[in-house]
Amino acid sequence: MRGLVIPMVTTALMVGVMLYQAREIDPVLCEPPSVRLGEIAGFESESVEVSEAELTVLPADTKFDKRAYRDEFGRQFHVSVVIGGRSKSSVHRPELCLPAQGFQMTDPRTATVGDVDWHFVTLARRDAPSMGFAYTFFNQAGYRTSSHVKRIFRDVVDRSILGRIDRWVMVTVYASTDDERALKGFLTKLKEVVR
């Protein structure tokens, strides 16, 4: 009998959660964070148009801001900010779309730059130099993570239990170099202008 207590309690809890989630609730859509890319001292920059693929594949209430920065050494950093809407498919992990764009992703790692966690990978294409790439997520409540799994878990809890749809922001940075030190230096400066 003692060996059945844990499975019985676990089953009761799971059934309770499933019944709670089965309620017909209309989750509240949170206000999106006000995020826009700004100028960075010491960098030339220009606004970048959102691609036709992004506009047609992602849900209509997805918001974008994109900017290209160039440092004094000619290194380029392309920054994309995607603000999700009601659909969970607005913001997704880059591992889903980068291989479809012809990139091979290697050397995944996580590092904290300033007080922001970033997920780094090295991108390569046939007959092209390797590139650095980093991404992070945050929501309107200020919760930050570089982990797609943590973001999804929090989103499930917020939608299912708290009855709200978080407005997640995904920030991605493509670097024209695979020099991680240069990319981290840029990310330190980027934090000051992502408002």
PDB file of N, CA, C and O in Angstrom, residues 10-20:
ATOM      1  N   THR A  10       0.239  11.486  -7.399  1.00  0.00           N
ATOM      2  CA  THR A  10       0.638  12.053  -8.692  1.00  0.00           C
ATOM      3  C   THR A  10      -0.532  12.020  -9.671  1.00  0.00           C
ATOM      4  O   THR A  10      -0.804  13.003 -10.367  1.00  0.00           O
ATOM      5  N   THR A  11      -1.228  10.909  -9.752  1.00  0.00           N
ATOM      6  CA  THR A  11      -2.379  10.786 -10.644  1.00  0.00           C
ATOM      7  C   THR A  11      -3.465  11.785 -10.270  1.00  0.00           C
ATOM      8  O   THR A  11      -4.039  12.451 -11.144  1.00  0.00           O
ATOM      9  N   ALA A  12      -3.753  11.915  -8.985  1.00  0.00           N
ATOM     10  CA  ALA A  12      -4.782  12.871  -8.535  1.00  0.00           C
ATOM     11  C   ALA A  12      -4.399  14.298  -8.912  1.00  0.00           C
ATOM     12  O   ALA A  12      -5.245  15.072  -9.380  1.00  0.00           O
ATOM     13  N   LEU A  13      -3.141  14.647  -8.728  1.00  0.00           N
ATOM     14  CA  LEU A  13      -2.685  15.986  -9.101  1.00  0.00           C
ATOM     15  C   LEU A  13      -2.790  16.218 -10.611  1.00  0.00           C
ATOM     16  O   LEU A  13      -3.240  17.267 -11.062  1.00  0.00           O
ATOM     17  N   MET A  14      -2.369  15.247 -11.387  1.00  0.00           N
ATOM     18  CA  MET A  14      -2.426  15.382 -12.844  1.00  0.00           C
ATOM     19  C   MET A  14      -3.868  15.506 -13.322  1.00  0.00           C
ATOM     20  O   MET A  14      -4.167  16.334 -14.181  1.00  0.00           O
ATOM     21  N   VAL A  15      -4.766  14.706 -12.784  1.00  0.00           N
ATOM     22  CA  VAL A  15      -6.176  14.797 -13.167  1.00  0.00           C
ATOM     23  C   VAL A  15      -6.733  16.161 -12.779  1.00  0.00           C
ATOM     24  O   VAL A  15      -7.456  16.794 -13.549  1.00  0.00           O
ATOM     25  N   GLY A  16      -6.366  16.659 -11.600  1.00  0.00           N
ATOM     26  CA  GLY A  16      -6.813  17.978 -11.167  1.00  0.00           C
ATOM     27  C   GLY A  16      -6.339  19.072 -12.107  1.00  0.00           C
ATOM     28  O   GLY A  16      -7.115  19.955 -12.496  1.00  0.00           O
ATOM     29  N   VAL A  17      -5.073  19.018 -12.498  1.00  0.00           N
ATOM     30  CA  VAL A  17      -4.528  20.016 -13.429  1.00  0.00           C
ATOM     31  C   VAL A  17      -5.230  19.913 -14.778  1.00  0.00           C
ATOM     32  O   VAL A  17      -5.591  20.924 -15.391  1.00  0.00           O
ATOM     33  N   MET A  18      -5.458  18.704 -15.266  1.00  0.00           N
ATOM     34  CA  MET A  18      -6.128  18.521 -16.561  1.00  0.00           C
ATOM     35  C   MET A  18      -7.559  19.057 -16.515  1.00  0.00           C
ATOM     36  O   MET A  18      -8.017  19.702 -17.463  1.00  0.00           O
ATOM     37  N   LEU A  19      -8.273  18.820 -15.429  1.00  0.00           N
ATOM     38  CA  LEU A  19      -9.628  19.352 -15.304  1.00  0.00           C
ATOM     39  C   LEU A  19      -9.607  20.872 -15.231  1.00  0.00           C
ATOM     40  O   LEU A  19     -10.446  21.545 -15.822  1.00  0.00           O
ATOM     41  N   TYR A  20      -8.618  21.416 -14.533  1.00  0.00           N
ATOM     42  CA  TYR A  20      -8.489  22.866 -14.434  1.00  0.00           C
ATOM     43  C   TYR A  20      -8.233  23.462 -15.815  1.00  0.00           C
ATOM     44  O   TYR A  20      -8.819  24.467 -16.193  1.00  0.00           O
TER      45      TYR A  20
END
